[in-house]
mmCIF file of C-alpha atoms and ligand atoms in Angstrom:
data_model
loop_
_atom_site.group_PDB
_atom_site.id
_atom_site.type_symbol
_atom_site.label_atom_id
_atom_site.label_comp_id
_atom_site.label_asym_id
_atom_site.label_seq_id
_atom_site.Cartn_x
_atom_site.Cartn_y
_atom_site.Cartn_z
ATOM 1 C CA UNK A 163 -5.606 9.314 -18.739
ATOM 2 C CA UNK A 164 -3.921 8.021 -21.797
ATOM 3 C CA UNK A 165 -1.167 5.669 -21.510
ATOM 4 C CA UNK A 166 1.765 8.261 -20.277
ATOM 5 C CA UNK A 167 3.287 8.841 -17.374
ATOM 6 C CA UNK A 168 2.434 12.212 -16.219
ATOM 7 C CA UNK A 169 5.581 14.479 -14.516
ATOM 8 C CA UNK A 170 4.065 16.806 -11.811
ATOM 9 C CA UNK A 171 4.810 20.637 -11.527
ATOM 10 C CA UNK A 172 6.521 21.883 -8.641
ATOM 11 C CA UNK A 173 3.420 23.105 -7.485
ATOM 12 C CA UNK A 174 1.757 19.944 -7.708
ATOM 13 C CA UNK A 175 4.262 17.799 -6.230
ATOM 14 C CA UNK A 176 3.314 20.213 -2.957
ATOM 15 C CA UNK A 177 0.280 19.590 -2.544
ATOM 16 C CA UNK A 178 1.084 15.936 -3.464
ATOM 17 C CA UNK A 179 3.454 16.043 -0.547
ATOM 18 C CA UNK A 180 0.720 17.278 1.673
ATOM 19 C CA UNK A 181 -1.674 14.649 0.650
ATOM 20 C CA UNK A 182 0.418 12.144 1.039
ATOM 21 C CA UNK A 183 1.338 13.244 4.775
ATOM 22 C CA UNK A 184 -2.432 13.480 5.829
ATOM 23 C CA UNK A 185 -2.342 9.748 4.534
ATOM 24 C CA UNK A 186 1.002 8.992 6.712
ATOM 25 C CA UNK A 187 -0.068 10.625 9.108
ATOM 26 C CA UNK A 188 -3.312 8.738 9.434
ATOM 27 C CA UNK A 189 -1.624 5.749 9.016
ATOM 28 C CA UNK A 190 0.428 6.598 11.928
ATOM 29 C CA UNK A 191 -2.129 7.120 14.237
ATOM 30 C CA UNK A 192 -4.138 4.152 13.196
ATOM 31 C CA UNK A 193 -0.676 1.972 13.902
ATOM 32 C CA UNK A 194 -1.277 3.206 17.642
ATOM 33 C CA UNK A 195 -5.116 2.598 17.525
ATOM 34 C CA UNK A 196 -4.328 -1.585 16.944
ATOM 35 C CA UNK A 197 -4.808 -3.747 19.349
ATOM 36 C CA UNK A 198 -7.054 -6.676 20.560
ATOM 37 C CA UNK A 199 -10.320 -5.976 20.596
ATOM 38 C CA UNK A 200 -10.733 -2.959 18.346
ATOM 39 C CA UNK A 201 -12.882 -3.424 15.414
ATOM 40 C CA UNK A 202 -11.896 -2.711 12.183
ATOM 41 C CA UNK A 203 -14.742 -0.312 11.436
ATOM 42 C CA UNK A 204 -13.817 1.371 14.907
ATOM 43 C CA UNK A 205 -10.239 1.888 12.878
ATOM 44 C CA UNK A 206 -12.037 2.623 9.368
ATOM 45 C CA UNK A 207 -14.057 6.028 12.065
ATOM 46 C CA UNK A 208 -11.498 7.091 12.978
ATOM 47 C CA UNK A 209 -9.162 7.296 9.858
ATOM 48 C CA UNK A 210 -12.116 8.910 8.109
ATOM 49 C CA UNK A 211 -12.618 11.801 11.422
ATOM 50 C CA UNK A 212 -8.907 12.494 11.338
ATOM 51 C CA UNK A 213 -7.967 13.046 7.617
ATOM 52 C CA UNK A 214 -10.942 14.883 7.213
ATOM 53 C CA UNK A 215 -10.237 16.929 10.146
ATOM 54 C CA UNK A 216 -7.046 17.927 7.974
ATOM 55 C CA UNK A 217 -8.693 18.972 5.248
ATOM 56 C CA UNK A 218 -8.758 16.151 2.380
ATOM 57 C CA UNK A 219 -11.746 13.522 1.167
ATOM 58 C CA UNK A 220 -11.110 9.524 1.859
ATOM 59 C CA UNK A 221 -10.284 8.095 -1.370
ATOM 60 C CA UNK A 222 -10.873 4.570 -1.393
ATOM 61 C CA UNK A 223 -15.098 5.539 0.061
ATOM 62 C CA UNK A 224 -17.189 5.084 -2.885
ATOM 63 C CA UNK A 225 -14.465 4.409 -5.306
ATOM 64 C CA UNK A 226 -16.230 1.648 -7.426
ATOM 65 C CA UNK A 227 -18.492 1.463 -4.797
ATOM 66 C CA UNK A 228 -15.823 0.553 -1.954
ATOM 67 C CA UNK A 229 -17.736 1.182 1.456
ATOM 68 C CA UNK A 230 -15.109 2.393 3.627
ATOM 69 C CA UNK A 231 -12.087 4.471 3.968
ATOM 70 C CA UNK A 232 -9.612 2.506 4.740
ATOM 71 C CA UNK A 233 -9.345 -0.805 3.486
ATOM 72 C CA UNK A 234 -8.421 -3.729 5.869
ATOM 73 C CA UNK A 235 -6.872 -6.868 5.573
ATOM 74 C CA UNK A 236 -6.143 -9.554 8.470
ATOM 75 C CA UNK A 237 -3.898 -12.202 8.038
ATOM 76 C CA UNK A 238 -5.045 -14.034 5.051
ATOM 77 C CA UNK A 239 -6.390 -11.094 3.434
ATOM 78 C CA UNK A 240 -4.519 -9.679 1.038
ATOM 79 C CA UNK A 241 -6.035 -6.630 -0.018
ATOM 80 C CA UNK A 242 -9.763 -4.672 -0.390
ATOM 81 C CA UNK A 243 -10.380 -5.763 2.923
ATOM 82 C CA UNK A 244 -14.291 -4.229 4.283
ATOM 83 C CA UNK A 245 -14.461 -2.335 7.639
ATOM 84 C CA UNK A 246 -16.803 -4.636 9.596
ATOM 85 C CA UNK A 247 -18.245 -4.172 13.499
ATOM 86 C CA UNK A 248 -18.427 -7.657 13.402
ATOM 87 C CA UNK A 249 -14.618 -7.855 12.186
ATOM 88 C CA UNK A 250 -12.310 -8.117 15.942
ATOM 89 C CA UNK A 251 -8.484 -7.849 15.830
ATOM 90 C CA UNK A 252 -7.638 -10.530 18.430
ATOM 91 C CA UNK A 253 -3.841 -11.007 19.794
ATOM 92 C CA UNK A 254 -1.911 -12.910 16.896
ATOM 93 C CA UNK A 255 -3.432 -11.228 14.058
ATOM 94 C CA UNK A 256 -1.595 -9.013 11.492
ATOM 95 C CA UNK A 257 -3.565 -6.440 9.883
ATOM 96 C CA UNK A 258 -2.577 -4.605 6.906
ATOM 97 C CA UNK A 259 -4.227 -0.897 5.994
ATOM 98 C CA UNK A 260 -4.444 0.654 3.214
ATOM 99 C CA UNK A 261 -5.565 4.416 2.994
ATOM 100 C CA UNK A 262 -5.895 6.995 0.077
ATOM 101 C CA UNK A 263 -7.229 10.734 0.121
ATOM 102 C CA UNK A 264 -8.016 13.315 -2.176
ATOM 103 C CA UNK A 265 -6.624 16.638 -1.466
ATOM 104 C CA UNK A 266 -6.806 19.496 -3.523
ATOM 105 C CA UNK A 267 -6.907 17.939 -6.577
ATOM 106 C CA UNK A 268 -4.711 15.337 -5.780
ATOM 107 C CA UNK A 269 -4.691 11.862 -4.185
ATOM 108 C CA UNK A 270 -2.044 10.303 -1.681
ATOM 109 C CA UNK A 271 -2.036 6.441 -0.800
ATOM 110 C CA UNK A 272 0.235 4.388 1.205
ATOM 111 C CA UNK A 273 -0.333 0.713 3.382
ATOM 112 C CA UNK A 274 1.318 -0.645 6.329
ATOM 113 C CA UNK A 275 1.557 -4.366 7.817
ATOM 114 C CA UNK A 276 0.664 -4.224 11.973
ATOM 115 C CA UNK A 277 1.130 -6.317 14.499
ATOM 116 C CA UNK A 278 -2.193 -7.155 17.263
ATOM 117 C CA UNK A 279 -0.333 -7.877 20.129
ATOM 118 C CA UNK A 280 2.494 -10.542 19.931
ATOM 119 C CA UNK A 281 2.856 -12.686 16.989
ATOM 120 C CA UNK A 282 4.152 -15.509 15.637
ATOM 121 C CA UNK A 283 7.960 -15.343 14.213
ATOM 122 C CA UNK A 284 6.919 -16.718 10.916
ATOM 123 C CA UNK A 285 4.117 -13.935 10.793
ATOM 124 C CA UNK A 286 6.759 -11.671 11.913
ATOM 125 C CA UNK A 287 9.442 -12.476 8.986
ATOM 126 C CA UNK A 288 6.532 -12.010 6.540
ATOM 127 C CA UNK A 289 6.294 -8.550 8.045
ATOM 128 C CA UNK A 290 9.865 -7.694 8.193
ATOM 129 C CA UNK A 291 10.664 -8.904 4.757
ATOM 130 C CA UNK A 292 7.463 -7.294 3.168
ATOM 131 C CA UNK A 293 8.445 -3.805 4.538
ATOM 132 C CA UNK A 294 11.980 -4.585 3.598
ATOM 133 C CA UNK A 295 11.361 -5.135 0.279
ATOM 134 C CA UNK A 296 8.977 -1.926 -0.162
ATOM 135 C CA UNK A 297 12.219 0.256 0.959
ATOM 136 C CA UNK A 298 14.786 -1.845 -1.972
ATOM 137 C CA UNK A 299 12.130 -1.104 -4.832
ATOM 138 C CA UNK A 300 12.156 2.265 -3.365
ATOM 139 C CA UNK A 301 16.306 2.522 -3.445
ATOM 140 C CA UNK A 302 16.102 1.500 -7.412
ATOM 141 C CA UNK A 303 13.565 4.354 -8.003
ATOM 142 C CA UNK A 304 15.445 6.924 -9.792
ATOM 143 C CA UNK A 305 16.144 8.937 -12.526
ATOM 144 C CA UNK A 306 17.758 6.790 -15.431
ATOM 145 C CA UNK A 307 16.818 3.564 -14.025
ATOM 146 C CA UNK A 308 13.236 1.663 -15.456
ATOM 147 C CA UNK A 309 10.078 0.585 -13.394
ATOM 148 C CA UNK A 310 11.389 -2.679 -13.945
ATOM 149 C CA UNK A 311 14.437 -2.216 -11.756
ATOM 150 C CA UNK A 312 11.860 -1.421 -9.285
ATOM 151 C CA UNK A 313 10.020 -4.472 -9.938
ATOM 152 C CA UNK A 314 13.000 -6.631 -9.971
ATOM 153 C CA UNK A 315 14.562 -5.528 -6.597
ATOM 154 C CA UNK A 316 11.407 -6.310 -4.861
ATOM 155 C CA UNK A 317 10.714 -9.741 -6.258
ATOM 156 C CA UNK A 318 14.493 -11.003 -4.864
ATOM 157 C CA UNK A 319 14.028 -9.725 -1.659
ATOM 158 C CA UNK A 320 11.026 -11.808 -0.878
ATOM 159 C CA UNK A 321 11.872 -14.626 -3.058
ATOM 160 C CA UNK A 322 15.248 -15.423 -1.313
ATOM 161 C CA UNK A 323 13.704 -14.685 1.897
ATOM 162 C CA UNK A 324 11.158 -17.800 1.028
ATOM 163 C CA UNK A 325 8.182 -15.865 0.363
ATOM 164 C CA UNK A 326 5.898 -14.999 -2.467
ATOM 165 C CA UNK A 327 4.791 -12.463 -4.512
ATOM 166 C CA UNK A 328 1.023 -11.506 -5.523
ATOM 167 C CA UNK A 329 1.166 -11.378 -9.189
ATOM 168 C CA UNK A 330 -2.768 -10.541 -9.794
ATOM 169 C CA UNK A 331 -2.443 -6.624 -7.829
ATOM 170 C CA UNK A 332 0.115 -4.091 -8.843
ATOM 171 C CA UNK A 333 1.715 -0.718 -7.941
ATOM 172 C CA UNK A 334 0.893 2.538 -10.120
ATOM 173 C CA UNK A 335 1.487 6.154 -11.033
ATOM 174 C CA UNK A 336 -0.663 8.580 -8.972
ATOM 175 C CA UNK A 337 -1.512 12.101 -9.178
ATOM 176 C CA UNK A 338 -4.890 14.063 -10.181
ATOM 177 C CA UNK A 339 -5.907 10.027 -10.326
ATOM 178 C CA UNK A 340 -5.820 7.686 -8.048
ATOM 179 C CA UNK A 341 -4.605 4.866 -10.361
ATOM 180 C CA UNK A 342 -2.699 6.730 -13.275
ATOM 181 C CA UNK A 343 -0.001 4.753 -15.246
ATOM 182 C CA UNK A 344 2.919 3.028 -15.413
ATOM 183 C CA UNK A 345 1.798 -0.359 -13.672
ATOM 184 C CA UNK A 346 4.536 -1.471 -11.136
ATOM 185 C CA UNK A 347 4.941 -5.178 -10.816
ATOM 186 C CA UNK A 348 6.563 -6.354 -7.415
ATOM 187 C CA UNK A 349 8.072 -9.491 -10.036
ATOM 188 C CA UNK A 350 10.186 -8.667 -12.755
ATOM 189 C CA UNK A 351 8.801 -8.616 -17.176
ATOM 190 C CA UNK A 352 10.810 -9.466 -19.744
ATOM 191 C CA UNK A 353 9.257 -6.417 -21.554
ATOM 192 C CA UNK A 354 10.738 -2.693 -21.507
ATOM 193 C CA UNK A 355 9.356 -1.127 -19.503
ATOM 194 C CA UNK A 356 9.200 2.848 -19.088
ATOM 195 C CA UNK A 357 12.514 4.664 -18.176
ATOM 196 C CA UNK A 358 12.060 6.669 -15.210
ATOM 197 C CA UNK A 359 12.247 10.662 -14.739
ATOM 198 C CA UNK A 360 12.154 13.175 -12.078
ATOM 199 C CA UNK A 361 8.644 14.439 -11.650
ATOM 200 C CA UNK A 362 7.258 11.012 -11.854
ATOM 201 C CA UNK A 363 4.884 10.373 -8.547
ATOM 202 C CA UNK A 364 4.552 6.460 -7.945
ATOM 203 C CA UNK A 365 3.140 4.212 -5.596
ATOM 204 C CA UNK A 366 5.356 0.869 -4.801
ATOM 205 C CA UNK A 367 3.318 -1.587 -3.077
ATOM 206 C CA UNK A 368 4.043 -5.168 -2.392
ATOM 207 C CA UNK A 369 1.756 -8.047 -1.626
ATOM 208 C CA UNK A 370 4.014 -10.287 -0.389
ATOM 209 C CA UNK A 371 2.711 -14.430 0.770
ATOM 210 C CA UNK A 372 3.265 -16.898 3.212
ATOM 211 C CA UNK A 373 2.807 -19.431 0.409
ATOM 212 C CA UNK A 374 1.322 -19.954 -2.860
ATOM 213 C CA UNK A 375 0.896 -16.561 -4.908
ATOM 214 C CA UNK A 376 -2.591 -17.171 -6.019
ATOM 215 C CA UNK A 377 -5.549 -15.188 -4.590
ATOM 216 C CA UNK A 378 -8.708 -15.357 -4.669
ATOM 217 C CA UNK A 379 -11.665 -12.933 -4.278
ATOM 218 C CA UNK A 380 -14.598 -13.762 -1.889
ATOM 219 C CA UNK A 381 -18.145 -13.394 -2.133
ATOM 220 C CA UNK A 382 -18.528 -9.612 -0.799
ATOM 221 C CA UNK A 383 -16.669 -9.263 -4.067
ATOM 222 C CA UNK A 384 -14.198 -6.956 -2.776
ATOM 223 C CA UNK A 385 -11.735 -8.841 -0.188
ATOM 224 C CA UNK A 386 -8.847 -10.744 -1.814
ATOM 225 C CA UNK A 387 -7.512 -13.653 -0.049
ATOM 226 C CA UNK A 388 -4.583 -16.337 -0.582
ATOM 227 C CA UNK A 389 -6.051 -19.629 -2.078
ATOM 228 C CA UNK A 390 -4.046 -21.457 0.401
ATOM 229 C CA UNK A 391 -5.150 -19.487 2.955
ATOM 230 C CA UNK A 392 -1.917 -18.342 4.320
ATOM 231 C CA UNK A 393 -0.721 -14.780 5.786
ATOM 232 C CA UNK A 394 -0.158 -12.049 3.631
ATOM 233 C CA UNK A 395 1.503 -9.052 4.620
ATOM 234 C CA UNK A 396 1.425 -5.377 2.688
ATOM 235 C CA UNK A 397 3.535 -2.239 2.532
ATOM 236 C CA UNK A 398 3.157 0.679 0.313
ATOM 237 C CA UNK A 399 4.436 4.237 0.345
ATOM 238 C CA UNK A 400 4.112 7.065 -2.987
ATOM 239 C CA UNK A 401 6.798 8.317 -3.688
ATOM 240 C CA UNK A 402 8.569 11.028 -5.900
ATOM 241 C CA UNK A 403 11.433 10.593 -8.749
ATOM 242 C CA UNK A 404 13.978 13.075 -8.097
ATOM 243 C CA UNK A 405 17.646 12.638 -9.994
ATOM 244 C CA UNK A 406 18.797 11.411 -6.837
ATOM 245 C CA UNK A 407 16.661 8.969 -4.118
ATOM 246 C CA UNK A 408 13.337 9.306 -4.009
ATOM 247 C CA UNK A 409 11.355 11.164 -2.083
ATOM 248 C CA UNK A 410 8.835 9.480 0.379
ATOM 249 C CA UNK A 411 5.723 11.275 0.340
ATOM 250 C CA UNK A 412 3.811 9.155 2.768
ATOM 251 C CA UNK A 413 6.193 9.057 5.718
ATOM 252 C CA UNK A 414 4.915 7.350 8.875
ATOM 253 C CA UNK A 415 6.325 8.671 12.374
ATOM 254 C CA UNK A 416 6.318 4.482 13.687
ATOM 255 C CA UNK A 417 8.411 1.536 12.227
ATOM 256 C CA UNK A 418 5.863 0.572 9.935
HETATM 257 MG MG1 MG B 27 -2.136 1.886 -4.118
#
């Protein structure tokens, strides 16, 4: 891939936007598939039946040997969680999913934060604020301004709001690759960091902490987990540079 940031044709940036809706769309449907006693491979099905029902490949399956299609992560999971049949959402959980496809050529990949049945208000600021501040790194994507402006918006949403930030797992560039360059920090470098252009196809996706920002990976060598063992919530949408705001690609028809 080399280290540059590759601007998609305006036929590519179609079929991007298709991709990316089978991927909202999934994640839409999945939203309404959550509740207590569902399984999490029961969710993994039927993400995998209904995006390939529309045509595109689960991303995530296989990809350095991943095992499902969706990854899923409750409460103190952060990320790379495994669809299990011995894994049950239970009222008071959060579970965040994470789902990529291939689609002619090209991938989409976005994440929402979900509710199982009622849950706790701190659980539910964690939520809130997470998704919140997906949508400000979003509003400083844009023509002229640098991923770090992206990275910095983020960070001072959750910071202020009393949260942390997972340093160890970042946003990228995506496209004919699932991970393609520029890394996106949710906290802000001192570094430069690459100006942004229209064309540019990115996916912003905080990991956002109860409390401390250090993770840890367990034994099944995929599923990342806070050390402290608090909630995490995640939120991720790709998105298109345009001179103006950006484009979401990966709209969901919920709140999430
Ligand atoms: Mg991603």
């Amino acid at each position: 891939m080399g280290n540059s940031i590759t601007l998609k044709s305006a036929a590519e940036i179609e079929i991007m936007r298709q991709a990316n809706q089978i991927v909202g769309d999934t994640l839409s449907m999945i939203g309404k598939k959550v509740r207590p006693g569902v399984t999490t491979w029961q969710l993994d099905r039927w993400a995998e039946e209904f995006s390939r029902a529309r045509g595109s490949v689960p991303a995530f399956k296989g990809y350095r040997g991943f095992p499902g299609s969706l990854c899923v992560s409750l409460n103190e999971q952060v990320v790379h969680g495994i669809p299990s049949k011995k894994v049950v959402l239970k009222e008071g959980d959060i579970v965040s999913i994470d789902f990529g496809v291939k689609y002619k050529g090209f991938f989409g990949d976005a994440a929402v934060t979900v509710p199982v049945g009622e849950i706790n208000s701190r659980k539910g600021d964690l939520v809130k604020v997470t998704r919140e501040a997906l949508y400000k790194g979003i509003k400083q994507a844009k023509a002229g301004n640098r991923i770090n402006d992206i990275s910095r918006a983020v960070q001072i949403h959750v910071e202020k709001n009393g949260f942390s930030i997972v340093r160890d797992y970042v946003g990228h560039g995506i496209g004919a690759a699932l991970h393609e360059p520029p890394e996106i920090p949710n906290y802000s470098r001192k570094k430069r960091t690459p100006r942004l252009l229209a064309g540019m196809v990115l996916a912003i996706e905080p990991m956002v902490n109860i409390g401390t920002s250090d993770v840890r990976v367990l034994k099944d060598k995929w599923t990342v987990v806070t050390a402290d063992r608090t909630a995490s919530a995640h939120f991720e949408h790709s998105i298109l540079i345009t001179e103006g705001e950006a484009e979401i690609l990966s709209r969901t028809s919920n709140p999430n």
